[in-house]
C-alpha atoms as a PDB file:
ATOM      1  CA  MET A   1     -11.277  81.905 153.052  1.00  0.00           C
ATOM      2  CA  PRO A   2      -9.931  83.125 150.262  1.00  0.00           C
ATOM      3  CA  GLN A   3      -7.673  85.402 149.473  1.00  0.00           C
ATOM      4  CA  ARG A   4      -8.586  88.889 148.455  1.00  0.00           C
ATOM      5  CA  LYS A   5      -5.802  89.903 144.572  1.00  0.00           C
ATOM      6  CA  ARG A   6      -3.812  93.016 145.647  1.00  0.00           C
ATOM      7  CA  GLY A   7      -4.577  95.438 143.623  1.00  0.00           C
ATOM      8  CA  TYR A   8      -8.230  94.533 142.950  1.00  0.00           C
ATOM      9  CA  PRO A   9      -9.890  98.193 144.522  1.00  0.00           C
ATOM     10  CA  ARG A  10      -7.682 100.638 142.489  1.00  0.00           C
ATOM     11  CA  GLN A  11      -8.207  98.418 139.350  1.00  0.00           C
ATOM     12  CA  ARG A  12     -12.147  98.866 139.950  1.00  0.00           C
ATOM     13  CA  ALA A  13     -12.047 102.364 140.436  1.00  0.00           C
ATOM     14  CA  SER A  14      -9.637 102.883 137.909  1.00  0.00           C
ATOM     15  CA  TYR A  15     -12.823 101.391 135.659  1.00  0.00           C
ATOM     16  CA  GLY A  16     -14.643 103.743 137.503  1.00  0.00           C
ATOM     17  CA  LEU A  17     -14.088 106.839 136.379  1.00  0.00           C
ATOM     18  CA  LEU A  18     -13.036 105.451 132.934  1.00  0.00           C
ATOM     19  CA  LEU A  19     -16.878 104.715 132.768  1.00  0.00           C
ATOM     20  CA  LEU A  20     -16.807 108.181 134.398  1.00  0.00           C
ATOM     21  CA  LEU A  21     -15.193 110.085 132.196  1.00  0.00           C
ATOM     22  CA  SER A  22     -16.595 107.891 128.606  1.00  0.00           C
ATOM     23  CA  TRP A  23     -20.710 109.145 130.410  1.00  0.00           C
ATOM     24  CA  LEU A  24     -19.423 113.103 130.080  1.00  0.00           C
ATOM     25  CA  LEU A  25     -17.220 112.854 125.795  1.00  0.00           C
ATOM     26  CA  PHE A  26     -21.197 110.787 125.487  1.00  0.00           C
ATOM     27  CA  LEU A  27     -22.417 113.595 127.479  1.00  0.00           C
ATOM     28  CA  SER A  28     -21.362 115.976 125.634  1.00  0.00           C
ATOM     29  CA  GLY A  29     -21.261 114.664 122.768  1.00  0.00           C
ATOM     30  CA  CYS A  30     -17.600 113.419 121.627  1.00  0.00           C
ATOM     31  CA  GLN A  31     -16.835 110.664 121.176  1.00  0.00           C
ATOM     32  CA  PRO A  32     -13.626 109.030 122.787  1.00  0.00           C
ATOM     33  CA  PHE A  33     -10.991 106.590 121.298  1.00  0.00           C
ATOM     34  CA  SER A  34     -12.117 107.090 117.478  1.00  0.00           C
ATOM     35  CA  LYS A  35     -10.240 109.203 115.048  1.00  0.00           C
ATOM     36  CA  PRO A  36     -10.957 111.739 112.610  1.00  0.00           C
ATOM     37  CA  ALA A  37     -13.703 110.501 109.508  1.00  0.00           C
ATOM     38  CA  ALA A  38     -11.506 109.660 106.481  1.00  0.00           C
ATOM     39  CA  ILE A  39     -12.170 112.292 103.613  1.00  0.00           C
ATOM     40  CA  SER A  40     -13.553 111.553  99.890  1.00  0.00           C
ATOM     41  CA  ALA A  41     -10.845 112.845  98.601  1.00  0.00           C
ATOM     42  CA  ARG A  42     -12.551 114.923  94.966  1.00  0.00           C
ATOM     43  CA  LEU A  43      -8.744 116.677  95.252  1.00  0.00           C
ATOM     44  CA  THR A  44      -5.282 115.968  96.104  1.00  0.00           C
ATOM     45  CA  VAL A  45      -2.557 118.392  96.089  1.00  0.00           C
ATOM     46  CA  ALA A  46       0.642 117.245  96.990  1.00  0.00           C
ATOM     47  CA  VAL A  47       4.194 119.259  97.661  1.00  0.00           C
ATOM     48  CA  LEU A  48       6.028 116.875  96.484  1.00  0.00           C
ATOM     49  CA  ASP A  49       9.622 116.310  98.599  1.00  0.00           C
ATOM     50  CA  VAL A  50      12.765 117.544  95.456  1.00  0.00           C
ATOM     51  CA  GLY A  51      15.100 118.850  98.182  1.00  0.00           C
ATOM     52  CA  GLN A  52      15.733 122.002  97.626  1.00  0.00           C
ATOM     53  CA  GLY A  53      12.681 123.016  94.156  1.00  0.00           C
ATOM     54  CA  LEU A  54       9.417 123.619  94.083  1.00  0.00           C
ATOM     55  CA  SER A  55       6.810 120.468  92.122  1.00  0.00           C
ATOM     56  CA  VAL A  56       3.598 120.958  93.364  1.00  0.00           C
ATOM     57  CA  ALA A  57       0.509 118.209  91.796  1.00  0.00           C
ATOM     58  CA  ALA A  58      -3.007 118.754  91.769  1.00  0.00           C
ATOM     59  CA  VAL A  59      -4.886 114.641  90.567  1.00  0.00           C
ATOM     60  CA  THR A  60      -8.815 115.316  91.286  1.00  0.00           C
ATOM     61  CA  ASP A  61     -11.328 112.444  91.434  1.00  0.00           C
ATOM     62  CA  ASP A  62     -12.124 112.363  88.174  1.00  0.00           C
ATOM     63  CA  GLY A  63      -8.962 111.514  86.720  1.00  0.00           C
ATOM     64  CA  HIS A  64      -7.700 115.420  85.821  1.00  0.00           C
ATOM     65  CA  ALA A  65      -3.972 116.856  86.921  1.00  0.00           C
ATOM     66  CA  LEU A  66      -1.958 119.395  87.008  1.00  0.00           C
ATOM     67  CA  LEU A  67       1.542 120.118  87.704  1.00  0.00           C
ATOM     68  CA  TYR A  68       3.614 123.370  88.698  1.00  0.00           C
ATOM     69  CA  ASP A  69       6.970 123.216  88.830  1.00  0.00           C
ATOM     70  CA  ALA A  70       8.755 120.360  88.739  1.00  0.00           C
ATOM     71  CA  GLY A  71      11.838 120.482  90.651  1.00  0.00           C
ATOM     72  CA  ASN A  72      15.631 120.672  90.044  1.00  0.00           C
ATOM     73  CA  GLY A  73      16.038 117.443  86.899  1.00  0.00           C
ATOM     74  CA  ALA A  74      15.748 115.411  86.440  1.00  0.00           C
ATOM     75  CA  SER A  75      16.227 112.920  88.753  1.00  0.00           C
ATOM     76  CA  ASP A  76      13.462 114.492  90.773  1.00  0.00           C
ATOM     77  CA  VAL A  77      10.786 113.640  87.901  1.00  0.00           C
ATOM     78  CA  GLN A  78      12.121 109.896  87.711  1.00  0.00           C
ATOM     79  CA  ASN A  79      12.139 109.373  91.363  1.00  0.00           C
ATOM     80  CA  VAL A  80       9.531 111.495  92.961  1.00  0.00           C
ATOM     81  CA  ILE A  81       7.132 113.548  90.541  1.00  0.00           C
ATOM     82  CA  MET A  82       6.428 110.358  87.565  1.00  0.00           C
ATOM     83  CA  PRO A  83       5.701 107.387  90.884  1.00  0.00           C
ATOM     84  CA  PHE A  84       3.944 109.840  92.561  1.00  0.00           C
ATOM     85  CA  LEU A  85       0.977 110.302  89.268  1.00  0.00           C
ATOM     86  CA  ARG A  86       1.604 106.971  88.329  1.00  0.00           C
ATOM     87  CA  GLN A  87       0.480 106.350  91.534  1.00  0.00           C
ATOM     88  CA  HIS A  88      -2.954 109.008  91.449  1.00  0.00           C
ATOM     89  CA  GLY A  89      -3.716 107.012  88.670  1.00  0.00           C
ATOM     90  CA  VAL A  90      -2.188 110.528  86.251  1.00  0.00           C
ATOM     91  CA  GLN A  91      -1.647 109.223  82.366  1.00  0.00           C
ATOM     92  CA  ARG A  92      -1.694 112.784  80.712  1.00  0.00           C
ATOM     93  CA  LEU A  93      -1.085 116.246  82.307  1.00  0.00           C
ATOM     94  CA  ASP A  94      -4.344 118.533  81.586  1.00  0.00           C
ATOM     95  CA  TYR A  95      -2.002 121.825  82.866  1.00  0.00           C
ATOM     96  CA  LEU A  96       2.101 122.037  82.917  1.00  0.00           C
ATOM     97  CA  VAL A  97       2.717 125.590  84.755  1.00  0.00           C
ATOM     98  CA  VAL A  98       6.464 127.382  84.628  1.00  0.00           C
ATOM     99  CA  SER A  99       6.408 129.413  87.545  1.00  0.00           C
ATOM    100  CA  HIS A 100       9.065 130.806  86.867  1.00  0.00           C
ATOM    101  CA  PRO A 101      12.801 130.269  85.240  1.00  0.00           C
ATOM    102  CA  ASP A 102      15.037 128.845  88.510  1.00  0.00           C
ATOM    103  CA  GLN A 103      16.736 126.376  87.179  1.00  0.00           C
ATOM    104  CA  ASP A 104      14.630 124.653  91.242  1.00  0.00           C
ATOM    105  CA  HIS A 105      11.271 125.015  89.789  1.00  0.00           C
ATOM    106  CA  VAL A 106      12.335 124.530  85.661  1.00  0.00           C
ATOM    107  CA  GLY A 107      15.364 122.324  85.318  1.00  0.00           C
ATOM    108  CA  GLY A 108      12.609 118.734  85.412  1.00  0.00           C
ATOM    109  CA  ILE A 109      10.418 120.366  83.118  1.00  0.00           C
ATOM    110  CA  PRO A 110      11.931 118.990  80.005  1.00  0.00           C
ATOM    111  CA  ALA A 111      11.646 114.902  81.814  1.00  0.00           C
ATOM    112  CA  VAL A 112       8.335 115.465  82.427  1.00  0.00           C
ATOM    113  CA  LEU A 113       7.838 116.824  78.510  1.00  0.00           C
ATOM    114  CA  SER A 114       9.137 113.025  77.443  1.00  0.00           C
ATOM    115  CA  ALA A 115       7.153 111.098  80.241  1.00  0.00           C
ATOM    116  CA  ILE A 116       4.003 112.077  79.668  1.00  0.00           C
ATOM    117  CA  PRO A 117       1.432 114.200  77.776  1.00  0.00           C
ATOM    118  CA  VAL A 118       0.681 117.653  78.489  1.00  0.00           C
ATOM    119  CA  GLY A 119      -2.879 119.935  77.231  1.00  0.00           C
ATOM    120  CA  LEU A 120      -1.718 122.733  77.372  1.00  0.00           C
ATOM    121  CA  PHE A 121       2.022 124.708  78.866  1.00  0.00           C
ATOM    122  CA  LEU A 122       1.534 126.882  81.006  1.00  0.00           C
ATOM    123  CA  ASP A 123       4.090 130.046  81.196  1.00  0.00           C
ATOM    124  CA  PRO A 124       4.842 132.999  82.708  1.00  0.00           C
ATOM    125  CA  VAL A 125       7.240 134.271  79.710  1.00  0.00           C
ATOM    126  CA  LEU A 126      10.276 135.926  81.135  1.00  0.00           C
ATOM    127  CA  PRO A 127      13.167 136.430  80.050  1.00  0.00           C
ATOM    128  CA  THR A 128      16.124 133.756  80.320  1.00  0.00           C
ATOM    129  CA  THR A 129      19.468 131.133  79.625  1.00  0.00           C
ATOM    130  CA  ASN A 130      18.034 128.984  81.770  1.00  0.00           C
ATOM    131  CA  HIS A 131      19.097 125.231  79.075  1.00  0.00           C
ATOM    132  CA  ALA A 132      16.161 123.818  80.777  1.00  0.00           C
ATOM    133  CA  TYR A 133      13.669 125.800  80.099  1.00  0.00           C
ATOM    134  CA  LEU A 134      15.039 126.703  76.548  1.00  0.00           C
ATOM    135  CA  GLN A 135      15.468 122.928  76.432  1.00  0.00           C
ATOM    136  CA  ALA A 136      11.848 122.664  77.425  1.00  0.00           C
ATOM    137  CA  LEU A 137      10.575 125.088  74.482  1.00  0.00           C
ATOM    138  CA  GLN A 138      12.147 122.845  71.292  1.00  0.00           C
ATOM    139  CA  LEU A 139      10.085 120.950  73.389  1.00  0.00           C
ATOM    140  CA  VAL A 140       6.786 122.267  74.206  1.00  0.00           C
ATOM    141  CA  ALA A 141       6.826 123.122  70.531  1.00  0.00           C
ATOM    142  CA  SER A 142       7.963 119.589  68.501  1.00  0.00           C
ATOM    143  CA  LYS A 143       5.020 118.677  70.026  1.00  0.00           C
ATOM    144  CA  HIS A 144       3.066 120.655  68.928  1.00  0.00           C
ATOM    145  CA  ILE A 145       1.856 121.465  72.937  1.00  0.00           C
ATOM    146  CA  PRO A 146      -0.439 124.618  72.816  1.00  0.00           C
ATOM    147  CA  VAL A 147       0.923 127.262  75.137  1.00  0.00           C
ATOM    148  CA  GLN A 148      -0.597 130.108  77.043  1.00  0.00           C
ATOM    149  CA  ARG A 149       1.330 132.768  78.130  1.00  0.00           C
ATOM    150  CA  ALA A 150       0.027 132.975  81.762  1.00  0.00           C
ATOM    151  CA  ARG A 151      -1.759 136.490  82.881  1.00  0.00           C
ATOM    152  CA  ARG A 152      -3.500 138.006  86.404  1.00  0.00           C
ATOM    153  CA  GLY A 153      -7.610 137.266  85.558  1.00  0.00           C
ATOM    154  CA  GLN A 154      -7.658 133.914  83.193  1.00  0.00           C
ATOM    155  CA  SER A 155      -8.814 130.984  84.830  1.00  0.00           C
ATOM    156  CA  PHE A 156      -9.279 127.172  83.953  1.00  0.00           C
ATOM    157  CA  THR A 157     -11.056 124.254  84.746  1.00  0.00           C
ATOM    158  CA  LEU A 158      -9.437 121.148  86.212  1.00  0.00           C
ATOM    159  CA  GLY A 159     -12.583 118.978  86.345  1.00  0.00           C
ATOM    160  CA  GLN A 160     -14.316 120.649  89.522  1.00  0.00           C
ATOM    161  CA  VAL A 161     -12.146 123.078  90.444  1.00  0.00           C
ATOM    162  CA  ARG A 162     -11.310 126.341  89.708  1.00  0.00           C
ATOM    163  CA  VAL A 163      -7.754 127.326  88.139  1.00  0.00           C
ATOM    164  CA  GLU A 164      -7.057 131.246  89.036  1.00  0.00           C
ATOM    165  CA  VAL A 165      -4.106 132.810  87.797  1.00  0.00           C
ATOM    166  CA  LEU A 166      -3.786 135.454  90.084  1.00  0.00           C
ATOM    167  CA  TRP A 167      -0.433 136.873  88.985  1.00  0.00           C
ATOM    168  CA  PRO A 168       2.224 138.211  87.241  1.00  0.00           C
ATOM    169  CA  ARG A 169       0.406 140.715  85.152  1.00  0.00           C
ATOM    170  CA  ASP A 170       1.287 143.172  83.231  1.00  0.00           C
ATOM    171  CA  PRO A 171       3.944 145.588  82.408  1.00  0.00           C
ATOM    172  CA  LEU A 172       6.251 143.217  83.915  1.00  0.00           C
ATOM    173  CA  MET A 173       7.643 143.671  88.043  1.00  0.00           C
ATOM    174  CA  GLN A 174      11.448 145.007  87.965  1.00  0.00           C
ATOM    175  CA  GLN A 175      14.389 144.664  89.552  1.00  0.00           C
ATOM    176  CA  ASP A 176      17.405 146.845  89.384  1.00  0.00           C
ATOM    177  CA  GLY A 177      16.945 147.781  86.419  1.00  0.00           C
ATOM    178  CA  ALA A 178      15.917 144.410  85.169  1.00  0.00           C
ATOM    179  CA  VAL A 179      12.607 142.267  84.762  1.00  0.00           C
ATOM    180  CA  SER A 180      12.443 140.334  88.119  1.00  0.00           C
ATOM    181  CA  ASP A 181      11.417 136.276  87.562  1.00  0.00           C
ATOM    182  CA  ASN A 182      10.640 135.963  91.691  1.00  0.00           C
ATOM    183  CA  ASP A 183       7.999 138.546  91.537  1.00  0.00           C
ATOM    184  CA  ASN A 184       6.672 138.303  87.951  1.00  0.00           C
ATOM    185  CA  ALA A 185       6.653 134.307  88.926  1.00  0.00           C
ATOM    186  CA  VAL A 186       3.479 132.777  88.011  1.00  0.00           C
ATOM    187  CA  VAL A 187       0.380 132.420  90.731  1.00  0.00           C
ATOM    188  CA  ILE A 188      -2.174 130.570  90.470  1.00  0.00           C
ATOM    189  CA  ARG A 189      -4.721 129.395  92.890  1.00  0.00           C
ATOM    190  CA  LEU A 190      -7.128 125.795  92.904  1.00  0.00           C
ATOM    191  CA  VAL A 191     -10.281 126.443  93.854  1.00  0.00           C
ATOM    192  CA  LEU A 192     -12.848 123.874  95.094  1.00  0.00           C
ATOM    193  CA  ASP A 193     -16.369 125.305  96.810  1.00  0.00           C
ATOM    194  CA  ASP A 194     -14.993 126.114 100.665  1.00  0.00           C
ATOM    195  CA  ILE A 195     -11.421 125.021  99.972  1.00  0.00           C
ATOM    196  CA  ALA A 196      -8.123 126.672  98.636  1.00  0.00           C
ATOM    197  CA  VAL A 197      -5.062 126.623  97.848  1.00  0.00           C
ATOM    198  CA  LEU A 198      -2.446 129.255  96.996  1.00  0.00           C
ATOM    199  CA  LEU A 199       0.613 128.713  95.118  1.00  0.00           C
ATOM    200  CA  PRO A 200       2.925 131.646  95.271  1.00  0.00           C
ATOM    201  CA  ALA A 201       6.402 130.015  93.911  1.00  0.00           C
ATOM    202  CA  ASP A 202       8.815 132.807  94.131  1.00  0.00           C
ATOM    203  CA  ILE A 203       7.299 136.030  94.797  1.00  0.00           C
ATOM    204  CA  GLU A 204       9.254 138.402  97.800  1.00  0.00           C
ATOM    205  CA  ALA A 205       7.458 141.916  99.665  1.00  0.00           C
ATOM    206  CA  PRO A 206       7.521 143.590  95.875  1.00  0.00           C
ATOM    207  CA  ALA A 207       4.706 140.822  94.077  1.00  0.00           C
ATOM    208  CA  GLU A 208       2.847 140.438  97.621  1.00  0.00           C
ATOM    209  CA  SER A 209       1.756 143.783  98.058  1.00  0.00           C
ATOM    210  CA  ALA A 210       1.380 144.090  94.723  1.00  0.00           C
ATOM    211  CA  LEU A 211      -1.001 140.881  95.034  1.00  0.00           C
ATOM    212  CA  VAL A 212      -2.007 142.605  97.897  1.00  0.00           C
ATOM    213  CA  ALA A 213      -3.194 145.960  96.037  1.00  0.00           C
ATOM    214  CA  ALA A 214      -5.084 144.000  93.836  1.00  0.00           C
ATOM    215  CA  GLY A 215      -7.605 142.279  96.157  1.00  0.00           C
ATOM    216  CA  ALA A 216      -6.721 141.014  99.160  1.00  0.00           C
ATOM    217  CA  GLY A 217      -9.996 139.188  99.061  1.00  0.00           C
ATOM    218  CA  ALA A 218      -8.523 136.949  96.015  1.00  0.00           C
ATOM    219  CA  LEU A 219      -5.345 135.521  97.741  1.00  0.00           C
ATOM    220  CA  ARG A 220      -7.621 134.222 101.209  1.00  0.00           C
ATOM    221  CA  ALA A 221      -6.609 130.627 101.368  1.00  0.00           C
ATOM    222  CA  ASN A 222      -6.727 128.593 103.341  1.00  0.00           C
ATOM    223  CA  VAL A 223      -4.003 126.023 102.467  1.00  0.00           C
ATOM    224  CA  LEU A 224      -0.690 128.301 101.218  1.00  0.00           C
ATOM    225  CA  VAL A 225       2.021 126.637  99.930  1.00  0.00           C
ATOM    226  CA  VAL A 226       4.653 129.019 101.697  1.00  0.00           C
ATOM    227  CA  PRO A 227       7.070 131.606  99.379  1.00  0.00           C
ATOM    228  CA  HIS A 228      10.176 130.725  98.096  1.00  0.00           C
ATOM    229  CA  HIS A 229      10.985 128.051 100.434  1.00  0.00           C
ATOM    230  CA  GLY A 230      10.578 130.008 103.369  1.00  0.00           C
ATOM    231  CA  SER A 231      12.590 133.515 102.055  1.00  0.00           C
ATOM    232  CA  ARG A 232      13.047 135.592 104.691  1.00  0.00           C
ATOM    233  CA  THR A 233      12.160 138.899 102.518  1.00  0.00           C
ATOM    234  CA  SER A 234       8.848 136.326 101.086  1.00  0.00           C
ATOM    235  CA  SER A 235       5.661 135.942 104.030  1.00  0.00           C
ATOM    236  CA  THR A 236       5.434 139.256 104.940  1.00  0.00           C
ATOM    237  CA  THR A 237       2.673 140.397 107.648  1.00  0.00           C
ATOM    238  CA  PRO A 238      -0.338 142.010 105.602  1.00  0.00           C
ATOM    239  CA  PHE A 239      -0.355 138.829 102.204  1.00  0.00           C
ATOM    240  CA  LEU A 240       0.022 136.228 105.182  1.00  0.00           C
ATOM    241  CA  ALA A 241      -3.054 138.703 107.350  1.00  0.00           C
ATOM    242  CA  ALA A 242      -4.851 138.794 103.436  1.00  0.00           C
ATOM    243  CA  VAL A 243      -4.541 134.664 103.046  1.00  0.00           C
ATOM    244  CA  ALA A 244      -5.306 134.156 106.772  1.00  0.00           C
ATOM    245  CA  PRO A 245      -4.441 130.162 106.035  1.00  0.00           C
ATOM    246  CA  LYS A 246      -4.694 127.065 108.569  1.00  0.00           C
ATOM    247  CA  PHE A 247      -2.128 124.999 106.651  1.00  0.00           C
ATOM    248  CA  ALA A 248       1.468 127.262 105.206  1.00  0.00           C
ATOM    249  CA  ILE A 249       3.982 124.301 103.501  1.00  0.00           C
ATOM    250  CA  ILE A 250       7.406 124.496 103.333  1.00  0.00           C
ATOM    251  CA  SER A 251       9.724 123.781  99.769  1.00  0.00           C
ATOM    252  CA  VAL A 252      12.804 123.842 101.365  1.00  0.00           C
ATOM    253  CA  GLY A 253      15.885 120.555 101.183  1.00  0.00           C
ATOM    254  CA  ALA A 254      17.906 119.730 104.105  1.00  0.00           C
ATOM    255  CA  HIS A 255      20.323 122.110 105.171  1.00  0.00           C
ATOM    256  CA  ASN A 256      20.393 124.470 102.098  1.00  0.00           C
ATOM    257  CA  ALA A 257      23.069 127.175 102.059  1.00  0.00           C
ATOM    258  CA  TYR A 258      20.793 129.936 101.847  1.00  0.00           C
ATOM    259  CA  GLY A 259      19.290 128.521 105.274  1.00  0.00           C
ATOM    260  CA  HIS A 260      15.775 128.194 103.807  1.00  0.00           C
ATOM    261  CA  PRO A 261      13.237 128.554 106.081  1.00  0.00           C
ATOM    262  CA  HIS A 262      15.013 131.275 107.571  1.00  0.00           C
ATOM    263  CA  PRO A 263      13.166 132.406 111.637  1.00  0.00           C
ATOM    264  CA  GLU A 264      11.379 135.958 110.946  1.00  0.00           C
ATOM    265  CA  ALA A 265       9.979 133.483 108.036  1.00  0.00           C
ATOM    266  CA  ILE A 266       8.620 130.889 110.466  1.00  0.00           C
ATOM    267  CA  ALA A 267       7.356 133.161 113.202  1.00  0.00           C
ATOM    268  CA  ARG A 268       5.491 135.408 111.281  1.00  0.00           C
ATOM    269  CA  LEU A 269       3.849 132.389 109.488  1.00  0.00           C
ATOM    270  CA  ARG A 270       3.632 131.688 112.895  1.00  0.00           C
ATOM    271  CA  ALA A 271       1.854 135.141 114.223  1.00  0.00           C
ATOM    272  CA  ALA A 272      -0.456 134.121 111.398  1.00  0.00           C
ATOM    273  CA  GLY A 273      -1.830 131.440 113.086  1.00  0.00           C
ATOM    274  CA  ALA A 274      -0.979 128.935 110.126  1.00  0.00           C
ATOM    275  CA  THR A 275       0.061 125.060 111.325  1.00  0.00           C
ATOM    276  CA  ILE A 276       3.070 124.668 109.543  1.00  0.00           C
ATOM    277  CA  PHE A 277       5.116 122.152 107.838  1.00  0.00           C
ATOM    278  CA  ARG A 278       8.382 121.058 105.759  1.00  0.00           C
ATOM    279  CA  THR A 279       9.327 118.147 103.103  1.00  0.00           C
ATOM    280  CA  ASP A 280      12.686 118.631 104.777  1.00  0.00           C
ATOM    281  CA  GLN A 281      11.539 117.412 108.108  1.00  0.00           C
ATOM    282  CA  ASP A 282       7.874 115.761 107.055  1.00  0.00           C
ATOM    283  CA  GLY A 283       8.799 114.013 103.125  1.00  0.00           C
ATOM    284  CA  THR A 284       6.517 114.760 100.998  1.00  0.00           C
ATOM    285  CA  VAL A 285       3.120 117.170 102.250  1.00  0.00           C
ATOM    286  CA  THR A 286      -0.441 115.809 100.951  1.00  0.00           C
ATOM    287  CA  VAL A 287      -3.761 117.663 101.437  1.00  0.00           C
ATOM    288  CA  LEU A 288      -6.909 115.833 100.412  1.00  0.00           C
ATOM    289  CA  THR A 289     -10.381 117.989 100.417  1.00  0.00           C
ATOM    290  CA  ASP A 290     -13.844 117.091  99.350  1.00  0.00           C
ATOM    291  CA  GLY A 291     -14.979 120.649  99.124  1.00  0.00           C
ATOM    292  CA  GLN A 292     -16.180 121.550 102.784  1.00  0.00           C
ATOM    293  CA  SER A 293     -13.545 120.411 105.061  1.00  0.00           C
ATOM    294  CA  LEU A 294      -9.771 119.262 104.434  1.00  0.00           C
ATOM    295  CA  GLN A 295      -5.966 116.713 106.236  1.00  0.00           C
ATOM    296  CA  VAL A 296      -2.719 117.019 105.051  1.00  0.00           C
ATOM    297  CA  LYS A 297      -0.877 114.315 105.097  1.00  0.00           C
ATOM    298  CA  THR A 298       2.817 113.945 105.426  1.00  0.00           C
ATOM    299  CA  GLU A 299       4.912 110.418 103.713  1.00  0.00           C
ATOM    300  CA  ARG A 300       7.581 110.261 107.589  1.00  0.00           C
ATOM    301  CA  GLY A 301       4.323 110.443 109.656  1.00  0.00           C
ATOM    302  CA  LYS A 302       3.450 113.408 111.178  1.00  0.00           C
ATOM    303  CA  PRO A 303       0.188 113.895 112.023  1.00  0.00           C
END
C-alpha cells in the first residue's frame, strides 16, 4: 500500500480555510490580495525633498504648472526641482510663487528664473535684505515677467485647478514693531473638484488665528503641507480643526538645528487624525488626485 504523505491533511485543511476566507471576503464585498486601483491623476502635487527648506510643485495633466518656493539655493534647483519638472514634461511655469523672503524658501528662486520661462511671479512684497530675493527681482524685471502682489481674495486658474490666495492681507501683521516675514507669508489653496491642498509656508500662531477668524471654512483641505516645518509655534489646534487634513506633509531636513518637527506639533497633528509624512524620512512626497479621490506616494516607498 502506498505510504500517505505526511502533512497532507494539514495542507488540505489550510487550503479549505483559505477558500472559506476568500468566500467570506467575497460575500462582504472585499477583494482579497488586491491593490488599490491607480488614480488617473489630473493634478500632481509634490512636496520636494530640499532638506531644511520648502519647495512644492503642482502639475496638471493638461500641461500647466506652478512652483511654490524653491528651497535653499541653486543646488536644490539643479538636483531636485528641475529634474522633477522635466520628468513631468514641464517646459514653462504658469506661476512662480514666493511665499516670503527667507533663504530656505527663496534661495533657489534666481536659479529657477534662469532655468525655465515663467508666466507670472506672485510675491507678498515684504521688506527684506535677502540677496537671493533681490537677485530674483532683478531677473524678473530683466525678463519682463508679469508680477502680482499677493493678497487675500485673489484667485487664479491652473488648468482646471483653482488657486486661491488666502493670505496675507493688509494691513500686514507686525512682530516687535516690524513686518513679520512668517506671519505675512503667502498662503494658497489648490482646489480640484472635491480635493484641496493647503500650502501655508511658515505662518505661525498669530496668522493661523487670523485665518481661522477670517473664515475657517476656506481653510478646509484634504492635504496640509505643515506650516513652518512642524515648528512648535505653528499647527495650532484651532487651525488644524479648521483645515481637518487627512494627510499632513512636513518639509524638513534630517537632524536640523531647529528641532523640527517639534513633538508638540506632531502630537497635535496626530490628535487631528492626520496621517503624517516627512521629507527627511520619506523623501519627496507626491499627492495624485483625479478630483474625487487621492493617493500619496513617497520617494522611499512608504506606503
